[in-house]
PDB file of N, CA and C in Angstrom:
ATOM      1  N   UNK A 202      23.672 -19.370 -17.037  1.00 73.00           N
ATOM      2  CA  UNK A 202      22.788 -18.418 -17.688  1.00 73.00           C
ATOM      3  C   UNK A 202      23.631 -17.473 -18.552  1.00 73.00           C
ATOM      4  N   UNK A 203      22.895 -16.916 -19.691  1.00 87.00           N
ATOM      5  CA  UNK A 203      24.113 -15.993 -20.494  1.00 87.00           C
ATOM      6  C   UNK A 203      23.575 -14.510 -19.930  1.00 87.00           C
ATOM      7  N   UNK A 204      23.957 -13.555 -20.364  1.00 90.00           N
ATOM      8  CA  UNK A 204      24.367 -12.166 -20.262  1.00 90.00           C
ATOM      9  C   UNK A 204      23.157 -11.776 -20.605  1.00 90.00           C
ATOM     10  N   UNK A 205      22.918 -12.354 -22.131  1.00 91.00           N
ATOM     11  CA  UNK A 205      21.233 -11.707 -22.266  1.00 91.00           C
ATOM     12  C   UNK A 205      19.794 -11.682 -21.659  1.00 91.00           C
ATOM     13  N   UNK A 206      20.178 -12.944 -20.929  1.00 93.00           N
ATOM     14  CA  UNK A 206      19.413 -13.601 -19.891  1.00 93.00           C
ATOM     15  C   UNK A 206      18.778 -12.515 -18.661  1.00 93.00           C
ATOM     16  N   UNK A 207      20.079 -12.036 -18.167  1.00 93.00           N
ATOM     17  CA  UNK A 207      20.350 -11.341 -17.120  1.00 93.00           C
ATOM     18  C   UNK A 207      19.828  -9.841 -17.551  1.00 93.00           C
ATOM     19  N   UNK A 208      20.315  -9.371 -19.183  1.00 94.00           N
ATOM     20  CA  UNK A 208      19.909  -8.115 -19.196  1.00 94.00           C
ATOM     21  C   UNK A 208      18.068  -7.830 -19.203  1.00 94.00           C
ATOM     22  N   UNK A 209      17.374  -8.844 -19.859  1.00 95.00           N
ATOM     23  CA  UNK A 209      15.999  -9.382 -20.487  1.00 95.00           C
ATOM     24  C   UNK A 209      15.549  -9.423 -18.739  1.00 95.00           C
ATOM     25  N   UNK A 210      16.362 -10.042 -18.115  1.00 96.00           N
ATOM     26  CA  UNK A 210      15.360  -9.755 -16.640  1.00 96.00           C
ATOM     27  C   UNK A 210      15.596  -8.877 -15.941  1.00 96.00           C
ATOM     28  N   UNK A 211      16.667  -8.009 -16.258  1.00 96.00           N
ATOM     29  CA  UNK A 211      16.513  -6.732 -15.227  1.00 96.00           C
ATOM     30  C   UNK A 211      15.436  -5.802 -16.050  1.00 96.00           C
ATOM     31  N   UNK A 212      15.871  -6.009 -17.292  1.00 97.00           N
ATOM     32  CA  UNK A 212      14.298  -5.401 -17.958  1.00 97.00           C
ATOM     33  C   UNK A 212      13.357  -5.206 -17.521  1.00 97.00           C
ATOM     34  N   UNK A 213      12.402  -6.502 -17.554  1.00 97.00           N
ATOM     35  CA  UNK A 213      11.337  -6.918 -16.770  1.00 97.00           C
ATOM     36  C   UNK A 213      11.271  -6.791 -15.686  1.00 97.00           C
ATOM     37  N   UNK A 214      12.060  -7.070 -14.726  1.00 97.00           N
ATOM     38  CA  UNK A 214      11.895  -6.654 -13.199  1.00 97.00           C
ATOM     39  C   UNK A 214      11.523  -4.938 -12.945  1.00 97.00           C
ATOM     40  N   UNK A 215      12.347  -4.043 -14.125  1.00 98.00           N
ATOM     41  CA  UNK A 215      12.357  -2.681 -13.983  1.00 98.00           C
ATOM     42  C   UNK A 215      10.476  -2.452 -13.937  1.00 98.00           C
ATOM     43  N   UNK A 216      10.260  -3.281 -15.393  1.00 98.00           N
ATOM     44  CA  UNK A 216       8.676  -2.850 -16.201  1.00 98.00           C
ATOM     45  C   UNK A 216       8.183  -3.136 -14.309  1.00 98.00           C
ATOM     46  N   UNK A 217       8.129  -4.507 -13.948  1.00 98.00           N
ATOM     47  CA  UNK A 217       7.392  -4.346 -13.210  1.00 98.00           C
ATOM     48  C   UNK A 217       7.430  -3.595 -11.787  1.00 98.00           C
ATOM     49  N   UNK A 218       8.237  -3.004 -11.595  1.00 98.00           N
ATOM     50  CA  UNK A 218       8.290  -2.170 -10.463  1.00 98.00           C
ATOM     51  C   UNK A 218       7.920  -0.563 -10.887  1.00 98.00           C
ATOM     52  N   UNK A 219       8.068  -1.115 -12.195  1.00 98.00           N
ATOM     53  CA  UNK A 219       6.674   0.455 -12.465  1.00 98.00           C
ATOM     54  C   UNK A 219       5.210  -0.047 -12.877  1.00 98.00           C
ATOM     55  N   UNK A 220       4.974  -1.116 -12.979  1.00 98.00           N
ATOM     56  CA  UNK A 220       3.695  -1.215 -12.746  1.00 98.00           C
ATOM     57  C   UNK A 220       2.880  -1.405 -11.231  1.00 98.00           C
ATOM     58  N   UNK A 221       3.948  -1.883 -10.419  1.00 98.00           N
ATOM     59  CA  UNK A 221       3.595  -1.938  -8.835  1.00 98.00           C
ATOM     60  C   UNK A 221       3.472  -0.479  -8.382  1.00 98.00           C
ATOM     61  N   UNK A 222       4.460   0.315  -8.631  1.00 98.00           N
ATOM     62  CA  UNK A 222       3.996   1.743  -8.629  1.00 98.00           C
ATOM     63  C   UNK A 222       2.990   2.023  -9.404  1.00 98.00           C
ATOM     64  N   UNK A 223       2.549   2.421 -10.181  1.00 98.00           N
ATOM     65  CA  UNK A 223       1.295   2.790 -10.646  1.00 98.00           C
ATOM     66  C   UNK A 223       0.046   1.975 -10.266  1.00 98.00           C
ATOM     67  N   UNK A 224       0.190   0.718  -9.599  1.00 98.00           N
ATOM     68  CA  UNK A 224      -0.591  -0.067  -8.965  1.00 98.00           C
ATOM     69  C   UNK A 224      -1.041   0.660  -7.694  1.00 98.00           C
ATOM     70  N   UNK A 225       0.377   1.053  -6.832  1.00 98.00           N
ATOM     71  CA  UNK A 225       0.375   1.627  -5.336  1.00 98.00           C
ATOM     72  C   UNK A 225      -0.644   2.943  -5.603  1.00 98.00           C
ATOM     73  N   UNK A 226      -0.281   3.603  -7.065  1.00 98.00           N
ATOM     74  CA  UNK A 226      -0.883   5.321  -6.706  1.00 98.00           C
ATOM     75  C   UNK A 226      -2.512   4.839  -7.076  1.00 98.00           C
ATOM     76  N   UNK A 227      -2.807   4.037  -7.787  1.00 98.00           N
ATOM     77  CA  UNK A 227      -4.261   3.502  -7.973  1.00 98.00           C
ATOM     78  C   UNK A 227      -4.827   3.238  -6.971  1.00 98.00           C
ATOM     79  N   UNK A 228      -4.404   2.414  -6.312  1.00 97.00           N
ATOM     80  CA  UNK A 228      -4.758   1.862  -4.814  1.00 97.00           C
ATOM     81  C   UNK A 228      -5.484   3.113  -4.157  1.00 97.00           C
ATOM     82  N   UNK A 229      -4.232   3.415  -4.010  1.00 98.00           N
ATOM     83  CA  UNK A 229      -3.986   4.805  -3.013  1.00 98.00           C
ATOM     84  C   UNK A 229      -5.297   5.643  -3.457  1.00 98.00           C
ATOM     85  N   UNK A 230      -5.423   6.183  -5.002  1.00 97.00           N
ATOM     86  CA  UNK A 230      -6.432   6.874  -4.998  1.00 97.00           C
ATOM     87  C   UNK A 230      -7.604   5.900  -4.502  1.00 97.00           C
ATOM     88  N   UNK A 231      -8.277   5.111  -4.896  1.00 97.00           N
ATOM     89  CA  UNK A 231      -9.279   4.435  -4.798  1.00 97.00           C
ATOM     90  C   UNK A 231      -9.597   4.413  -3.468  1.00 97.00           C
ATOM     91  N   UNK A 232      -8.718   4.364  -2.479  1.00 97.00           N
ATOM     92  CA  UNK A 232      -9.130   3.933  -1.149  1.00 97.00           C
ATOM     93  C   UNK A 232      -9.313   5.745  -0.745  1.00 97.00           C
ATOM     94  N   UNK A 233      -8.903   6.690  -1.033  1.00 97.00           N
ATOM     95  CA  UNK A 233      -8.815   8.029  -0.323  1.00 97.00           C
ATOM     96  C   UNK A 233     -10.366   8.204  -1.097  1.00 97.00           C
ATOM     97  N   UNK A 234     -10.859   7.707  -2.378  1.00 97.00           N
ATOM     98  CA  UNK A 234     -12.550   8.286  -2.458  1.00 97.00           C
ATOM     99  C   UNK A 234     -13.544   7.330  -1.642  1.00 97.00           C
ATOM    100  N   UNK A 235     -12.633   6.158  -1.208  1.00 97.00           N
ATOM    101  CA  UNK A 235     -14.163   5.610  -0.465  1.00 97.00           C
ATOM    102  C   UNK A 235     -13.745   6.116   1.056  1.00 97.00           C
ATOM    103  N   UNK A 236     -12.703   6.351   1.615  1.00 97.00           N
ATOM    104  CA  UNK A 236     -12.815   7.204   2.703  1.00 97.00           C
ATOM    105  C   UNK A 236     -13.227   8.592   2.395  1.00 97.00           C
ATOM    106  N   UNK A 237     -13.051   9.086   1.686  1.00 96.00           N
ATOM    107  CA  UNK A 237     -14.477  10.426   1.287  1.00 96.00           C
ATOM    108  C   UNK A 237     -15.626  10.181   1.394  1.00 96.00           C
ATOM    109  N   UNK A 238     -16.152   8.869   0.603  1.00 96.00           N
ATOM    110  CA  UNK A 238     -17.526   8.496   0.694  1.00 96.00           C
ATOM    111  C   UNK A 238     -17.944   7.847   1.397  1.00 96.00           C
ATOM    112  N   UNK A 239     -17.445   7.325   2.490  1.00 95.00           N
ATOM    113  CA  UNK A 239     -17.787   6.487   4.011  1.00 95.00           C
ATOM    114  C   UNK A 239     -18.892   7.446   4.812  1.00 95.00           C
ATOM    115  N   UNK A 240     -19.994   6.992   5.222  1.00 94.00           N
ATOM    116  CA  UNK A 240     -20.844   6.853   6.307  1.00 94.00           C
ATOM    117  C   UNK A 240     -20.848   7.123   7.219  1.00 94.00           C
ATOM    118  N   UNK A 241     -19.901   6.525   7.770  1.00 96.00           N
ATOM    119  CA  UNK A 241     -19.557   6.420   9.308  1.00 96.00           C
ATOM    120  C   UNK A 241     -18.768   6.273   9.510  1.00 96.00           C
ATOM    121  N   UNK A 242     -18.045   6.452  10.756  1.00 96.00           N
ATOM    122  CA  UNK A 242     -16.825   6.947  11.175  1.00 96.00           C
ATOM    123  C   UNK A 242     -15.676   5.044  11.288  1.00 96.00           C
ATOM    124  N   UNK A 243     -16.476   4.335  11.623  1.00 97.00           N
ATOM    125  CA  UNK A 243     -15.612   2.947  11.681  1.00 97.00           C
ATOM    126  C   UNK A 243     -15.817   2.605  10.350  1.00 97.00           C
ATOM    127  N   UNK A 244     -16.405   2.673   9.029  1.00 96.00           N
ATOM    128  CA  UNK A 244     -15.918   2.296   8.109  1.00 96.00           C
ATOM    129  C   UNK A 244     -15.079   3.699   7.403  1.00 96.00           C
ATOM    130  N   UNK A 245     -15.344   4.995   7.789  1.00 97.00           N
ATOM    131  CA  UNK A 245     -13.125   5.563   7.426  1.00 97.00           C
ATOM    132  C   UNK A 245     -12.084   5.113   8.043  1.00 97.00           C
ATOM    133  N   UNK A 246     -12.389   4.432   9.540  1.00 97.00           N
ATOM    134  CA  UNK A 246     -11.382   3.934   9.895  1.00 97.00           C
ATOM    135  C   UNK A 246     -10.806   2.862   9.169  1.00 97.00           C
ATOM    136  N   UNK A 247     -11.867   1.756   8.647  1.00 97.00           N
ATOM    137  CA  UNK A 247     -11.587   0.294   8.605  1.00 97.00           C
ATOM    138  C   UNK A 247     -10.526   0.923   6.694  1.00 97.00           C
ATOM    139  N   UNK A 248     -11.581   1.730   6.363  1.00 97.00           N
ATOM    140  CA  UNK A 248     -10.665   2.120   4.999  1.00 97.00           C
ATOM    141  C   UNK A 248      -9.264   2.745   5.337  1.00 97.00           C
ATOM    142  N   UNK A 249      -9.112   3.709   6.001  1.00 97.00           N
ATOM    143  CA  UNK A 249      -7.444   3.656   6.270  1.00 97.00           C
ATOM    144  C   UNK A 249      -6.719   3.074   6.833  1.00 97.00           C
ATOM    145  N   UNK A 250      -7.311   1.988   7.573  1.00 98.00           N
ATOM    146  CA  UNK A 250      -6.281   0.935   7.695  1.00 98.00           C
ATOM    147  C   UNK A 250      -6.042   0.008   6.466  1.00 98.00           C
ATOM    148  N   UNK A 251      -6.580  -0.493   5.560  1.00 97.00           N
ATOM    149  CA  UNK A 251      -6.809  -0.695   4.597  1.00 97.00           C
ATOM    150  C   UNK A 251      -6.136  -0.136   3.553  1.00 97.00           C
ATOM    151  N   UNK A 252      -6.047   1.419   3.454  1.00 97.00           N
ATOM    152  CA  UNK A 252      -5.088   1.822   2.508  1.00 97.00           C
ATOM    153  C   UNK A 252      -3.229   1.396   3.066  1.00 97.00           C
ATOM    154  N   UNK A 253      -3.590   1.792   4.725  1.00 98.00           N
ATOM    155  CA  UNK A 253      -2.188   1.471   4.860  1.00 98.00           C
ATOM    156  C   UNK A 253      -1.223   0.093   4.468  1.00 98.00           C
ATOM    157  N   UNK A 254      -2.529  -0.445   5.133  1.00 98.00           N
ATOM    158  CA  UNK A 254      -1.913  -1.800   4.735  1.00 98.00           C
ATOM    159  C   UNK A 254      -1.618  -1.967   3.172  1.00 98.00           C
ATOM    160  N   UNK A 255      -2.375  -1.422   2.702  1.00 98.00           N
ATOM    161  CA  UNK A 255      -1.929  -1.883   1.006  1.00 98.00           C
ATOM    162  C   UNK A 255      -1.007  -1.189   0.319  1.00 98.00           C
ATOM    163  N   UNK A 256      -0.515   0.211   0.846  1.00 98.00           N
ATOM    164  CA  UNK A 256       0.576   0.381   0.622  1.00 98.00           C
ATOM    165  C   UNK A 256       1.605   0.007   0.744  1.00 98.00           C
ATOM    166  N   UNK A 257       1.707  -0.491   2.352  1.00 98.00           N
ATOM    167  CA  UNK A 257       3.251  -1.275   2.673  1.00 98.00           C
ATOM    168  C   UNK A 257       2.936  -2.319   2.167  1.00 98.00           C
ATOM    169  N   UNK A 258       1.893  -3.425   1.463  1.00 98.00           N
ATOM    170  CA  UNK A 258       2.170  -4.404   1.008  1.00 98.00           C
ATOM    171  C   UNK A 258       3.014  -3.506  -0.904  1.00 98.00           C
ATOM    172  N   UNK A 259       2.332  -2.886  -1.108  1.00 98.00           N
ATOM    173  CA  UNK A 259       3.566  -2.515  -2.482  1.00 98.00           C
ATOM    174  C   UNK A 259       4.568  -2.178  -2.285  1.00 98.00           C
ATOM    175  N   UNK A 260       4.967  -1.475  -1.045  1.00 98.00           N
ATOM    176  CA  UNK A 260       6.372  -1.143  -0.806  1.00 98.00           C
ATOM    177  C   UNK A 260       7.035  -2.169  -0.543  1.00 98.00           C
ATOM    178  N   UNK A 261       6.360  -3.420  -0.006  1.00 98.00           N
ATOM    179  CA  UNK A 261       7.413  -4.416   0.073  1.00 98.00           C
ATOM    180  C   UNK A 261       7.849  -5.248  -1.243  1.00 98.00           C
ATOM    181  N   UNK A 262       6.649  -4.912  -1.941  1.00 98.00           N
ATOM    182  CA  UNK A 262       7.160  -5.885  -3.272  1.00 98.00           C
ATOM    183  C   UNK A 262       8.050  -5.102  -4.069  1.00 98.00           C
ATOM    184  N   UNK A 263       7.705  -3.609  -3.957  1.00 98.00           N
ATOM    185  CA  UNK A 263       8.947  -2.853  -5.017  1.00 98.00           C
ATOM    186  C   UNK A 263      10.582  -3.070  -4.318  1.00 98.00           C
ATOM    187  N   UNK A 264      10.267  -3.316  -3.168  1.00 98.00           N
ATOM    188  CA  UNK A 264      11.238  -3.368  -2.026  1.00 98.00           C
ATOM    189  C   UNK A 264      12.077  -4.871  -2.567  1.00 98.00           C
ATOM    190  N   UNK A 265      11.428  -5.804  -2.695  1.00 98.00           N
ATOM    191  CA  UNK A 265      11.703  -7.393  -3.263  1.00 98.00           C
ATOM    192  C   UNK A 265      12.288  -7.486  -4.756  1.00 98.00           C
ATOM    193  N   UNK A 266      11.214  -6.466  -5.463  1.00 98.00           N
ATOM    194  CA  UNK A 266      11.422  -6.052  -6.770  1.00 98.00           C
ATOM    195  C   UNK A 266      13.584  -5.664  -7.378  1.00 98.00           C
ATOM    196  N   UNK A 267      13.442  -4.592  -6.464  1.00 98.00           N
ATOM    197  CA  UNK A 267      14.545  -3.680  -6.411  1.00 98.00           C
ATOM    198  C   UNK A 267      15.726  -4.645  -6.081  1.00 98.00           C
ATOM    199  N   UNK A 268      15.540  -5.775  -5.013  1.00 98.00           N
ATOM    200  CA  UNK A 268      16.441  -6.361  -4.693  1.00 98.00           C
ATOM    201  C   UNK A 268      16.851  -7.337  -5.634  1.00 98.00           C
ATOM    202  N   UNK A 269      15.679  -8.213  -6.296  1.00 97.00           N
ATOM    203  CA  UNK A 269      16.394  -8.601  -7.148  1.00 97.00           C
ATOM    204  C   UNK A 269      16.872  -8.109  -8.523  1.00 97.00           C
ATOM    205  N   UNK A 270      16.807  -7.030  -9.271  1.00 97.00           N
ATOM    206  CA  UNK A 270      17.132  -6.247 -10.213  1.00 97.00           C
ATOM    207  C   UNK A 270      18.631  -5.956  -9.452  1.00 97.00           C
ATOM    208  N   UNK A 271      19.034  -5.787  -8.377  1.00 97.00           N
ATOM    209  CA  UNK A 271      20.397  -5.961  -7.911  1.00 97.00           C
ATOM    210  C   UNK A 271      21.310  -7.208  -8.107  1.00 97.00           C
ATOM    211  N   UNK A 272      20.296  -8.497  -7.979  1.00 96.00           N
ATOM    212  CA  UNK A 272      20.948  -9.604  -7.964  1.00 96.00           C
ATOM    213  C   UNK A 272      21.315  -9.931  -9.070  1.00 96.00           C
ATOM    214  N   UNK A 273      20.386  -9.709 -10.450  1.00 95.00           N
ATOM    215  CA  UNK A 273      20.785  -9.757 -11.869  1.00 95.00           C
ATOM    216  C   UNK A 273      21.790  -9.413 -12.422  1.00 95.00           C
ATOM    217  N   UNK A 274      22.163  -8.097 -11.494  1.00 95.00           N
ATOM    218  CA  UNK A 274      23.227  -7.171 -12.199  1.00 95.00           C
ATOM    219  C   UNK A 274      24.424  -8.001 -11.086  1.00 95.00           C
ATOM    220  N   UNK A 275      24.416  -8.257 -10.308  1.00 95.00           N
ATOM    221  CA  UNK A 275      25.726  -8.858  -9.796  1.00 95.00           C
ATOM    222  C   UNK A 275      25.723 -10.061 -10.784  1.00 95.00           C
ATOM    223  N   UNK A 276      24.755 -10.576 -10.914  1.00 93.00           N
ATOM    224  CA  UNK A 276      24.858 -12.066 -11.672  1.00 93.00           C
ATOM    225  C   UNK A 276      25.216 -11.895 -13.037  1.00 93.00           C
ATOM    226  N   UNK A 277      24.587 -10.673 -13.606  1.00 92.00           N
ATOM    227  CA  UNK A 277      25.489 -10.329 -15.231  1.00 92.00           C
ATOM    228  C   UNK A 277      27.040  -9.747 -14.777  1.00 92.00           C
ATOM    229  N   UNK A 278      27.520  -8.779 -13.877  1.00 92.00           N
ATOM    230  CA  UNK A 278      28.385  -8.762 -13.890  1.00 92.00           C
ATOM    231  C   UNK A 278      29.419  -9.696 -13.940  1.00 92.00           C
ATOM    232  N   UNK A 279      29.235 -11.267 -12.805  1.00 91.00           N
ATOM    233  CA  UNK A 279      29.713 -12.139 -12.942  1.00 91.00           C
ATOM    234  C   UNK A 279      30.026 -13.261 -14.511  1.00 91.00           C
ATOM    235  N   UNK A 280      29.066 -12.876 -15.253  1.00 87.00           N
ATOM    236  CA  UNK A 280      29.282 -13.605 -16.422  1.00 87.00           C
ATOM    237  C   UNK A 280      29.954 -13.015 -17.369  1.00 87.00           C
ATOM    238  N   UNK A 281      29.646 -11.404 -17.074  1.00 83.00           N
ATOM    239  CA  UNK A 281      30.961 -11.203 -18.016  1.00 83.00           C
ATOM    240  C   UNK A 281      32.470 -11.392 -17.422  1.00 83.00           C
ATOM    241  N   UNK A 282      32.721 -11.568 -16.131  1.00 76.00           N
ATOM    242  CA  UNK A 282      34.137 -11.510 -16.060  1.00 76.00           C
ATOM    243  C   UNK A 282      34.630 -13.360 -16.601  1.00 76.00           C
TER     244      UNK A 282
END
């Protein structure tokens, strides 16, 4: 792979770990107005479990994200030496 390769995807990996963030704070809001607007007490529950879960599912992908934007840069480092 060449150098530009490597820089073009840490790029992209960056864009998208800010769109997974701005994904997470969307989420996040969306689920805190329908636990405002819940009924009854087992559907605020079923919604904050629900938000939780969908947060740690973005934290794991920014988490995946991050790791490989590490691997790029070891892998460009390697091509330039």
């Amino acid at each position: 792979m060449s150098k530009e390769y490597y820089r073009k995807k840490i790029i992209d990996l960056r864009a998208d770990i800010t769109r997974e963030r701005e994904a997470k704070k969307r989420d996040n809001e969306n689920y805190a107005r329908y636990i405002r607007n819940a009924s009854s007490a087992s559907n605020k529950a079923y919604y904050r479990k629900a938000k939780i879960d969908k947060a740690a599912s973005h934290d794991r992908r920014i988490e995946y994200l991050q790791r490989q934007v590490e691997s790029a840069k070891v892998s460009l480092k390697r091509e330039k030496n």
